[in-house]
Each structure stands twice: as C-alpha cells, then as structure tokens.
GROMACS .gro file of C-alpha atoms in nm:
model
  363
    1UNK     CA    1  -0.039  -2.885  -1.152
    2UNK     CA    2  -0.139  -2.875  -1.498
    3UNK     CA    3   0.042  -2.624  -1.736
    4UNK     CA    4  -0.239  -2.359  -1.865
    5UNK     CA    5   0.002  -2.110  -2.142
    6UNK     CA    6  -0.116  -1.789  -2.230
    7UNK     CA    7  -0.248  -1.734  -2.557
    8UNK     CA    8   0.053  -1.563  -2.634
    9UNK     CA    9   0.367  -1.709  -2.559
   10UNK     CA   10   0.572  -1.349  -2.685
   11UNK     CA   11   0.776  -1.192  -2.407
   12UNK     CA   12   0.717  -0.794  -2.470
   13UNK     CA   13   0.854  -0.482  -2.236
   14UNK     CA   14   0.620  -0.263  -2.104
   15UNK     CA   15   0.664   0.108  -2.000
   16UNK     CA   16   0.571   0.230  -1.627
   17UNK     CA   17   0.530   0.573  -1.655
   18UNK     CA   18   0.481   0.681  -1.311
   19UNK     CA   19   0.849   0.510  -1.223
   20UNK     CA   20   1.006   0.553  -1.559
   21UNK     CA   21   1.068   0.189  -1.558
   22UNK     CA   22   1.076  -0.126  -1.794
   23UNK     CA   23   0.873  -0.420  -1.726
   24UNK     CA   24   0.904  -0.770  -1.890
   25UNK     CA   25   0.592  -0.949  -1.961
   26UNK     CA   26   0.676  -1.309  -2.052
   27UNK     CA   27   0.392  -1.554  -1.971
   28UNK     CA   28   0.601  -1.806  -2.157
   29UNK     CA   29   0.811  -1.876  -1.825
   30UNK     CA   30   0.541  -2.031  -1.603
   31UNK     CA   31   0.214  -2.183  -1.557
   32UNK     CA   32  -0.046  -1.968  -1.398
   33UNK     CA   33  -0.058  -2.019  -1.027
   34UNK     CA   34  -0.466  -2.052  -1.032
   35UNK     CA   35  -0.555  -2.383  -1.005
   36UNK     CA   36  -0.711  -2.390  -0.678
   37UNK     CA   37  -0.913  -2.255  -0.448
   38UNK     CA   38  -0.990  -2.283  -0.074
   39UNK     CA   39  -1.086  -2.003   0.210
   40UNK     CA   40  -0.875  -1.810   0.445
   41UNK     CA   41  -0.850  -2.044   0.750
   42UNK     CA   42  -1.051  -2.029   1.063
   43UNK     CA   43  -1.025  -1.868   1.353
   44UNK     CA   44  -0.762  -2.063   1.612
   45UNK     CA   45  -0.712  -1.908   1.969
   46UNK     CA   46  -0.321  -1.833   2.056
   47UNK     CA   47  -0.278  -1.785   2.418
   48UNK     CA   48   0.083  -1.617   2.346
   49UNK     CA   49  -0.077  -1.401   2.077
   50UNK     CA   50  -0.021  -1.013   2.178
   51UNK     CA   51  -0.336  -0.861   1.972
   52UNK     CA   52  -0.608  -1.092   2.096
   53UNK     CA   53  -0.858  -0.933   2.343
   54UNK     CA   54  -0.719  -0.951   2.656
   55UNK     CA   55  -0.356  -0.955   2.653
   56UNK     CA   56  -0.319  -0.580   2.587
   57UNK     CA   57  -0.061  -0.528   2.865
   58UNK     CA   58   0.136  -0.733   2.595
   59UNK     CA   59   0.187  -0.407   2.351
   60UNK     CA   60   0.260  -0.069   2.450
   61UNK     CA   61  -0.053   0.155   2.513
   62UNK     CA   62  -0.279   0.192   2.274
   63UNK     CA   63  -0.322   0.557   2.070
   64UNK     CA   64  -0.669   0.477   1.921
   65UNK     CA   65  -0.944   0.273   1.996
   66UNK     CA   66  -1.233   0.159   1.752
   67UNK     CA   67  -1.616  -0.007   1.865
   68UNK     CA   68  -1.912  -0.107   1.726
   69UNK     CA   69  -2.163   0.144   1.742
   70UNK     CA   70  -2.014   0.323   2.006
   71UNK     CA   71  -1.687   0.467   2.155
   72UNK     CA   72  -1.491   0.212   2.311
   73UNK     CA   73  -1.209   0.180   2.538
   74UNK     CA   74  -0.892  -0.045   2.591
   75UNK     CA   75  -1.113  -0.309   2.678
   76UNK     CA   76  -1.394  -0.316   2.429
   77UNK     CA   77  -1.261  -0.258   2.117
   78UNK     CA   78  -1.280  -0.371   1.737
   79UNK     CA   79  -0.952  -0.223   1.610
   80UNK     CA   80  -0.686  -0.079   1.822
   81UNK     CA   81  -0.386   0.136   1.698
   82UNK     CA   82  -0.072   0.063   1.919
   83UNK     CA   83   0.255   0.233   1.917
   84UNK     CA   84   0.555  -0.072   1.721
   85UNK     CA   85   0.732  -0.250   2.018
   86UNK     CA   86   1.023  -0.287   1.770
   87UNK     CA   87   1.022   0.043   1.589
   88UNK     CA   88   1.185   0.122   1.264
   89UNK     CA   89   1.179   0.480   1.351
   90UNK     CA   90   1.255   0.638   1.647
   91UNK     CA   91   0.962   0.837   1.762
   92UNK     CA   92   0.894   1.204   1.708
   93UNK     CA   93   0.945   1.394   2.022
   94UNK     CA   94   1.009   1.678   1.867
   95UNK     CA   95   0.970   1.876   1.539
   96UNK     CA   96   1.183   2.010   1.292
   97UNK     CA   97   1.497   1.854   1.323
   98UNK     CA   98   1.499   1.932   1.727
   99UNK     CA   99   1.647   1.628   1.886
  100UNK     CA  100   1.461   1.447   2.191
  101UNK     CA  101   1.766   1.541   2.425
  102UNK     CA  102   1.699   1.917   2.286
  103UNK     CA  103   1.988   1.968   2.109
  104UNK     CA  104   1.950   2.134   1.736
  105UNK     CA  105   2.010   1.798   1.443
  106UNK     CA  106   2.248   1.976   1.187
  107UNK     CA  107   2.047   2.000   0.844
  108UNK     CA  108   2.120   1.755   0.579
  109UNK     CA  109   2.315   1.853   0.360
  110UNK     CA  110   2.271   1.841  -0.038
  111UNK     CA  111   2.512   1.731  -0.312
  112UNK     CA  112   2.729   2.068  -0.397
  113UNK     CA  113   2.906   2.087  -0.776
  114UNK     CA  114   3.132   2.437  -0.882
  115UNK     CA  115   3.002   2.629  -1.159
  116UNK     CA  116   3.216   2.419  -1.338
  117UNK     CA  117   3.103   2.145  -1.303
  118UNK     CA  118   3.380   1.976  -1.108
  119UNK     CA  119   3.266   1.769  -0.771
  120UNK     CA  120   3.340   2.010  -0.473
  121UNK     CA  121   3.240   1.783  -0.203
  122UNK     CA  122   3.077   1.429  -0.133
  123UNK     CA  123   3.014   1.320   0.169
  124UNK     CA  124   3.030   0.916   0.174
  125UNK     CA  125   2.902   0.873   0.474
  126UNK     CA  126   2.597   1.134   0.501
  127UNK     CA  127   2.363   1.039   0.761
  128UNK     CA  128   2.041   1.154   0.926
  129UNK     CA  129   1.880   1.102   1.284
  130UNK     CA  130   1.548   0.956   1.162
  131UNK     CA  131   1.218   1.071   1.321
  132UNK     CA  132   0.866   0.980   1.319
  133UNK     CA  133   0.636   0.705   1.422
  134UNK     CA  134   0.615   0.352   1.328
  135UNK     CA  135   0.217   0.233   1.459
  136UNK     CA  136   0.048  -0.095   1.461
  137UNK     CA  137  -0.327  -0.122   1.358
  138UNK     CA  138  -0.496  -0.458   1.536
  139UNK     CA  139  -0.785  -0.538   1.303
  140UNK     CA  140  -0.980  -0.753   1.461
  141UNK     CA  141  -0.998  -0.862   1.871
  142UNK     CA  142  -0.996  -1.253   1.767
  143UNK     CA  143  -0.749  -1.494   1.616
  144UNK     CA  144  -0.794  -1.420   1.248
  145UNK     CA  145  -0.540  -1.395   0.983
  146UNK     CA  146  -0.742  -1.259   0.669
  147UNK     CA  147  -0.901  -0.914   0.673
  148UNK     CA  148  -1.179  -1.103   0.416
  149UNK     CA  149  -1.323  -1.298   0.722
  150UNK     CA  150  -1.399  -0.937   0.905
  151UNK     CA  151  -1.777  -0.807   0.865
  152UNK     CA  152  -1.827  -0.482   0.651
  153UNK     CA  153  -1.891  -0.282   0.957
  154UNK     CA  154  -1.504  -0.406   1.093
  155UNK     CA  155  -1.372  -0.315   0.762
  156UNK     CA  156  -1.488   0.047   0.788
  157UNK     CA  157  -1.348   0.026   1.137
  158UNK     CA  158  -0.956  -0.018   1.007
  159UNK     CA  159  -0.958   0.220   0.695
  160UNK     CA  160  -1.108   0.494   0.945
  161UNK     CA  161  -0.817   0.416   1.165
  162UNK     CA  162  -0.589   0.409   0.840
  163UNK     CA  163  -0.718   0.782   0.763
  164UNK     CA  164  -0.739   0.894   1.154
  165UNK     CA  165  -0.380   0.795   1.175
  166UNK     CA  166  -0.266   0.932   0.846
  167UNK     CA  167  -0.418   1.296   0.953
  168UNK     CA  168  -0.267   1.246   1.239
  169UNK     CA  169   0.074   1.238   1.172
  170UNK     CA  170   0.092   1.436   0.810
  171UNK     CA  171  -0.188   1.678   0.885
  172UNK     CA  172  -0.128   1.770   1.264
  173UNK     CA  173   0.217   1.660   1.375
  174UNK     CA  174   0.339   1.767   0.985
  175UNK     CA  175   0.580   1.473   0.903
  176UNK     CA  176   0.757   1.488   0.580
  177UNK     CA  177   0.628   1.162   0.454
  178UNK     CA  178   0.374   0.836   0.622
  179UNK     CA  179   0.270   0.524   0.468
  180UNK     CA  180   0.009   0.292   0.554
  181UNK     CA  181   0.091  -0.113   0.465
  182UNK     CA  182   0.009  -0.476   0.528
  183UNK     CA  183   0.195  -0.771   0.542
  184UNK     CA  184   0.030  -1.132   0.513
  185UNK     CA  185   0.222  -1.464   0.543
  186UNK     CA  186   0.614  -1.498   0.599
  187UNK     CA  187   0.690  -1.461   0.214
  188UNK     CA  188   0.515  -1.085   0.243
  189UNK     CA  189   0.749  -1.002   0.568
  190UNK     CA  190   0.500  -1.043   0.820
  191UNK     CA  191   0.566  -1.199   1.168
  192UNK     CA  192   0.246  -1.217   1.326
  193UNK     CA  193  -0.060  -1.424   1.257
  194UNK     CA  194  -0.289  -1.226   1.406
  195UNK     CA  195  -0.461  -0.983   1.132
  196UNK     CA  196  -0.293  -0.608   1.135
  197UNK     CA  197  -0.113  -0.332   0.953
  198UNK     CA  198   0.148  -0.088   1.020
  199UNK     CA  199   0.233   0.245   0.947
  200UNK     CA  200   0.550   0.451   0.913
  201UNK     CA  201   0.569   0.806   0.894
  202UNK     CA  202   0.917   1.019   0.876
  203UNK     CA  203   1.054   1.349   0.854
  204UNK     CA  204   1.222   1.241   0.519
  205UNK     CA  205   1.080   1.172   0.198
  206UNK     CA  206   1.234   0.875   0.048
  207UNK     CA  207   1.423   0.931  -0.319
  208UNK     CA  208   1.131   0.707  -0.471
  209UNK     CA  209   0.892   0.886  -0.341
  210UNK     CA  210   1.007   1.195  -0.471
  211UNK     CA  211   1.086   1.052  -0.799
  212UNK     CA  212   0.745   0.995  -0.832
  213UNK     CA  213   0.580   1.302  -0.709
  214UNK     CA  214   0.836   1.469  -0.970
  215UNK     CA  215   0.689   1.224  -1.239
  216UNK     CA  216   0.336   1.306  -1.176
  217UNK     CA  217   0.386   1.674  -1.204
  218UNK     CA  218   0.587   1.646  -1.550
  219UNK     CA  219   0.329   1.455  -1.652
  220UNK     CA  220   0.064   1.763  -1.578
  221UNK     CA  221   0.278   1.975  -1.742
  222UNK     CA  222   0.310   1.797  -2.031
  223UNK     CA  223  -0.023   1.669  -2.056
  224UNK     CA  224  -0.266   1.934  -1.862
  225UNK     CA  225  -0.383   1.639  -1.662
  226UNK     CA  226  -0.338   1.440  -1.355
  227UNK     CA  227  -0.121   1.089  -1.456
  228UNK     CA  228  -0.401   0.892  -1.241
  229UNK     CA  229  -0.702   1.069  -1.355
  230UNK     CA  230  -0.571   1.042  -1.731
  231UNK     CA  231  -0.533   0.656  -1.642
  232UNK     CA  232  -0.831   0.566  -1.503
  233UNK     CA  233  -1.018   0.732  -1.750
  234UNK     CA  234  -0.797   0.538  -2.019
  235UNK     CA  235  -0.823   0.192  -1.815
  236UNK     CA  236  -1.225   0.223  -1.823
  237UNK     CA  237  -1.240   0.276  -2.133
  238UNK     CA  238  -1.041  -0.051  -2.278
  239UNK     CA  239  -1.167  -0.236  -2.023
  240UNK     CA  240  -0.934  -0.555  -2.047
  241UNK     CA  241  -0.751  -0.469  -1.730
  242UNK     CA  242  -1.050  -0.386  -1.486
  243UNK     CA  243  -1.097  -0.605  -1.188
  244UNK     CA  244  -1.396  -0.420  -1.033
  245UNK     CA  245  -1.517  -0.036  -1.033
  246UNK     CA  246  -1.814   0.126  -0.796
  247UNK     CA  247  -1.909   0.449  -0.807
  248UNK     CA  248  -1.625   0.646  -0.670
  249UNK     CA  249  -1.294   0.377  -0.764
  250UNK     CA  250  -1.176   0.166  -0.968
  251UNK     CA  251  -1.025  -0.144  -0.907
  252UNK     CA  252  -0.712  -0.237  -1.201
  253UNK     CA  253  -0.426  -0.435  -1.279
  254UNK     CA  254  -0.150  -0.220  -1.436
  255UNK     CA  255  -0.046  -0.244  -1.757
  256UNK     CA  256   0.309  -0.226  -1.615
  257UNK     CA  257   0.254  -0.484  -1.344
  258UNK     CA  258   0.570  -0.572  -1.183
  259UNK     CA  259   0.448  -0.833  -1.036
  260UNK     CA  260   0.163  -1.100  -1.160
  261UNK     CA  261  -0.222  -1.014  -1.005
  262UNK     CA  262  -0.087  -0.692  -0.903
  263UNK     CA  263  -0.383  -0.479  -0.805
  264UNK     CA  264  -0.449  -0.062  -0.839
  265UNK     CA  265  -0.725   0.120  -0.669
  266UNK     CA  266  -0.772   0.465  -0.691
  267UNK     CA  267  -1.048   0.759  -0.695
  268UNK     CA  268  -1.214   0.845  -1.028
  269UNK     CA  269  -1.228   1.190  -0.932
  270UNK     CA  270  -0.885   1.350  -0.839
  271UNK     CA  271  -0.773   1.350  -0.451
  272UNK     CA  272  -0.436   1.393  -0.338
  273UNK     CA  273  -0.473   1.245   0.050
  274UNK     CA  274  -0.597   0.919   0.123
  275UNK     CA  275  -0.715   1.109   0.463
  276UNK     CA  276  -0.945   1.358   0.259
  277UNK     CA  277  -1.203   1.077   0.213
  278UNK     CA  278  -1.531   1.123   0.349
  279UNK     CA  279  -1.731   0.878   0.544
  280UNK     CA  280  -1.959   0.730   0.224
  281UNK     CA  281  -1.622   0.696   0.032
  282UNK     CA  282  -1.417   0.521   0.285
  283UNK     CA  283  -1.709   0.284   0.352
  284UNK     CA  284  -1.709   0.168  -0.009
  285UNK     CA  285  -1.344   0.152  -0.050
  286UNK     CA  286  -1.321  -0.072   0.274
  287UNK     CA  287  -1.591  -0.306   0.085
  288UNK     CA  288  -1.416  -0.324  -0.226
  289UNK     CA  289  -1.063  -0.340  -0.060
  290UNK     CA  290  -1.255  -0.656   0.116
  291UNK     CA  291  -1.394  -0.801  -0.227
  292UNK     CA  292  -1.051  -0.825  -0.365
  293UNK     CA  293  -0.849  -1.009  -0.117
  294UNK     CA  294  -1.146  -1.265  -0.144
  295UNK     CA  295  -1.041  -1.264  -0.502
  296UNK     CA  296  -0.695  -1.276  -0.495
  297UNK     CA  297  -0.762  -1.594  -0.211
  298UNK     CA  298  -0.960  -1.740  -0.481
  299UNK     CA  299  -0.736  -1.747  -0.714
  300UNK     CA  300  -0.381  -1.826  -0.470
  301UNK     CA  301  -0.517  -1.999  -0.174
  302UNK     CA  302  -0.241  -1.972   0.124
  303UNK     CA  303  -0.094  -1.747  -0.090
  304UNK     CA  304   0.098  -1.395   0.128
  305UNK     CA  305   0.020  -1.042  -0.003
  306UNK     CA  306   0.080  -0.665   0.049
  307UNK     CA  307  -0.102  -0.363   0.058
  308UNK     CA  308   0.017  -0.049   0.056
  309UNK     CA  309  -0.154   0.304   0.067
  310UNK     CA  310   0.028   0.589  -0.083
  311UNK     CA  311  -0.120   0.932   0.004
  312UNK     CA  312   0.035   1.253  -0.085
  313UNK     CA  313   0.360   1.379   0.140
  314UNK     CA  314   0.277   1.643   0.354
  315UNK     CA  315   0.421   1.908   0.149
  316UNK     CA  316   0.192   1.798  -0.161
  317UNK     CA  317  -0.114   1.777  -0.019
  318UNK     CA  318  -0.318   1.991  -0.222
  319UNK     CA  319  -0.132   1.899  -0.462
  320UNK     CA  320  -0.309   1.877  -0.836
  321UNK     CA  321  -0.028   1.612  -0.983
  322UNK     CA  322  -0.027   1.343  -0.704
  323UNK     CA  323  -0.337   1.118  -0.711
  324UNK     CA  324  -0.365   0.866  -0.441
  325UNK     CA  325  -0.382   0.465  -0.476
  326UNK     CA  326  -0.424   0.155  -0.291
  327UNK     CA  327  -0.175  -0.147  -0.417
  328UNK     CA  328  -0.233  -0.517  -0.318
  329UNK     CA  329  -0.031  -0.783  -0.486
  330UNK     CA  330   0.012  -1.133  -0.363
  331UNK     CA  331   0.339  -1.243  -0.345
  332UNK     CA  332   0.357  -1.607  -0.621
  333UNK     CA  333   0.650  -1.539  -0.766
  334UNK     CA  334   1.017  -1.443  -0.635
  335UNK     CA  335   1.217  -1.181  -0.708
  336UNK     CA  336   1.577  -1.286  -0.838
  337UNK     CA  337   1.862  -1.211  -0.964
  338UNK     CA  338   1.808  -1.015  -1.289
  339UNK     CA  339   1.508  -0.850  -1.112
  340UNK     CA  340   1.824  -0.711  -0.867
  341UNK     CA  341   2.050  -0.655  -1.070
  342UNK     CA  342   1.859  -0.455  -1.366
  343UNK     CA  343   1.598  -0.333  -1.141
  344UNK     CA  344   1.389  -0.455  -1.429
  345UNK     CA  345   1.094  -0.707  -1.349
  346UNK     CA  346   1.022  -1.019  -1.526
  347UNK     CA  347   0.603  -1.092  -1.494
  348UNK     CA  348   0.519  -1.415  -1.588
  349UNK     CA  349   0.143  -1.301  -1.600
  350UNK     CA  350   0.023  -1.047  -1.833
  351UNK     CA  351  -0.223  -0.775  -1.645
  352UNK     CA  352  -0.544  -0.824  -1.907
  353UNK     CA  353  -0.511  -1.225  -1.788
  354UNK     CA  354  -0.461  -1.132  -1.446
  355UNK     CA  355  -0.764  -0.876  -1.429
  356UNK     CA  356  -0.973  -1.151  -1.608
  357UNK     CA  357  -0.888  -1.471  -1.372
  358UNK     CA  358  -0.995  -1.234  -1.075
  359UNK     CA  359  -1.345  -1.108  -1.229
  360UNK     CA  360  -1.400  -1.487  -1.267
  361UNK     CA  361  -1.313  -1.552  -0.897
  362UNK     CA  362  -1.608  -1.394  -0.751
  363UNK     CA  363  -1.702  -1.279  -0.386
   0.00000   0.00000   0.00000
C-alpha cells in the first residue's frame, strides 16, 4: 500500500478532559489505513448459527421481541433480546445486596485511614458477589454481519430495544450501573458472525465510570456548563473535526482520540439517559448511527469495530453534569506495550484527518 504522510509529520500530546488523560498524536508512525474500499459481505446461511430465525431453542428464552409493523412473537421477529448463555454477571434475583439463596451480602467495604493519616486497614483481597444482567440483542433474523446492510425501519428496531432494555434494568429493576456495546470481527472481541450487541448492567459502578461522572461535575462547577454541551457547541463551531450533524446530534472525532477514526455522537441539547430519547430522536440517531459504519467500512473494509453507549448510572440520572454519547471506533491499530504500560495512547491519525477521510467516504 502506498505511504500517504500527514501534512504534518510533528508528534504533539493532546489533553482528554473528560478522563484526565494524555494522548499522543503522531501521524509520523504509519500510513493511513484508507486505501480501499469494498462493502460489508453478503448474506451466507449458517445452519449451526444460534440467532438465525429458527433455531431459537438454541439461546435461552427470549425477554423482548421486535416486528415490523406489528407486535411479534418468538417466531416472527426482527430483533430479539435474549438472556447471555455465558454470562459475565450472574443475574439479579434479588435487590440490594440480597443474595439469590436469601442470605444478606455483607456491604463493601471502603478504604479506612486514622485521623492521622496512618493506614488502619487494607483489605488485599476485597471482593464482591456481582449482580445484574448480561443480555444479548439479535439484530437481524438472517445471516448478516454488518448492522449497515439492515433497512432504516430494522435500525429503529435495535436502538428501541437498546433504550427498552436500558429502562429496564436502570429505571425499573434500579441497577447501579448498565452499558450497551457491540463487538464486530475477532480483533473487536466478538465471537459470533451473526449481527448483535450485548449489554451488561451491575450493581457496581466501575472506578472509570465514576471517575468520569466526578469529571463532568467539576467541570460544571468550574465552568457553569455541561463538559458535552460546552463541547459540542465548541466542535461545531471549528468545524475540522465534524463527521456528520442532523438536527438533534452531532457526529465527531475527538480531539483526544485514543484511537485513529474514533467516532463521538451525542445530543446537542443536554440529556443525561440514553433511555430518555423520544421516538423522532431515536429514529434519527439509528440513521445516523447507520451512516457511519457505512463510513467507517468505506474507509477500512473488513476492518472490526466497537460501539459503546454510555448513559448516565442510575444514581445520576437527572443528573445536569453527565451528558450521554455513542462511541464507535474501528479497531486498525493495536494496542502495545507503552499504550499498557503508561496508559497513554499513541494515535497514528490525527482526529481533523480522520473526520475529513470519513465526510469524503459517503453513504
């Protein structure tokens, strides 16, 4: 493949606010990975394939069931949610820390110092009985791999289930924390072929998590303003890093990016919960979701890639400093050693070069 350099060839760092982290932009160290293009491949019929309509007796029952036009059942669907054969989690029988079996789960306990400052007691081996629900969401009922070969009407099909499913288990059932992701290809960790997402919810909030919601509302404090809102405003404004925008979100590549063709959406206007979306907003954030995957296959045919929703923990809900976003990213470059070991990241492709080489793609 020919080697197309940057324009400049200048390593710089770059700040990421929200994580308080540094990021290396050095487009000296590679060629740009965009030299090709090609289209998510066709259909191809797996008799052994679990999802496909028909072999539902091959997953666990499903929770949720999605149709064209009309309610549907286990067999007519679109998109069916299914409870993870393998689970991550184990599953929520019971709230608030009450054990399945029905015994009380001791509370976890926090880091104690003296007033003096000297270490009273560590526990090196702390552990917690993890609860919660770990979901698959089928996305189509035939062989596809690529969420850009289903029709718009499909598309509004899975985010509905994505919000359904997030209500469900942050809203009603009042886990601590729930996350809605894809996996594509073996390099992004998936397994399966077949086109689907997952989602994890637990009665913990992970540290990062909570490092972030605790960035977002010093940045408020400080600044009288929502980080995203502040950002998107900002973003719009220069321009150079916008993929796409519509009416309600905007569509940009970080000027942070951790990773090359990294991709942001979020809502111009300030929302906390991805589940708070109404029916004329999730319908265009399906489409542009859509839109860019075709781009980023433009650009890195056979190429895997995430997504990953974050929405607002279920204690921050309402919350006026955490903004929620969509991040897809396909996975062209590996993270090594220094990335590891600094828990800096090296990008070999600046975000404003990025952002342009996937408005040039096209849908």
């Amino acid at each position: 493949m020919a080697c197309r350099h940057e324009d400049s060839t200048s390593s710089e760092m770059r700040h990421d606010w929200l994580a308080d982290r540094w990021v290396i932009i050095a487009p000296q160290r590679t060629c740009r990975p965009n030299d090709f293009v090609s289209r998510p491949p066709d259909a191809v019929d797996n008799p052994d394939c679990p999802f496909c309509l028909g072999h539902e007796a091959h997953t666990p029952e499903a929770v949720a069931c999605y149709g064209k036009k009309r309610a549907t059942n286990s067999a007519n669907w679109s998109v069916r949610v299914v409870p993870n054969k393998f689970p991550a989690v184990n599953a929520a029988f019971q709230r608030a820390g009450v054990l399945a079996s029905g015994e009380s789960e001791p509370p976890v306990q926090g880091t104690e110092f003296s007033a003096a400052g000297d270490l009273e007691a560590i526990d090196l081996f702390r552990k917690h009985l993890l609860t919660g629900a770990h979901e698959v969401i089928v996305e189509c009922p035939t062989h596809l791999q690529s969420i850009s070969q289903l029709d718009r009407e499909t598309m509004q099909l899975v985010f509905t289930a994505y919000r359904d499913r997030l209500h469900f288990w942050l809203d009603q059932q009042e886990l601590a924390y729930a996350v809605v992701f894809k996996n594509v290809g073996m390099d992004a960790g998936a397994s399966l072929y077949h086109s689907h997402s997952q989602l994890i919810a637990t009665d913990l909030i992970p540290t990062d998590v909570e490092r972030a919601v605790q960035r977002m509302a010093m940045f408020v404090e400080k600044q009288s303003q929502c980080l995203f809102c502040r950002m998107a405003e900002d973003e719009l404004e220069q321009g150079v890093r916008i993929v796409e925008h519509t009416p309600d979100f905007i569509a940009f590549c970080p000027f942070a990016s951790r990773l090359p063709s990294m991709v942001t959406i979020i809502p111009k206007r300030h929302q906390s919960a991805f589940q708070l979306l109404e029916h004329v907003e999730l319908e265009q954030l399906s489409w542009l979701t859509h839109r860019l995957v075709r781009r980023l296959e433009r650009c890195y045919p056979d190429a895997a890639y995430n997504f990953i929703i974050h929405t607002a923990p279920f204690h921050y809900r309402d919350s006026n400093c955490f903004h929620w976003r969509l991040e897809l990213f396909p996975r062209i470059t590996k993270v090594a050693g220094f990335e590891w070991g600094s828990d800096c990241y090296i990008n070999p492709l600046s975000p404003e070069h990025a952002a342009k080489a996937l408005r040039n793609a096209g849908v």
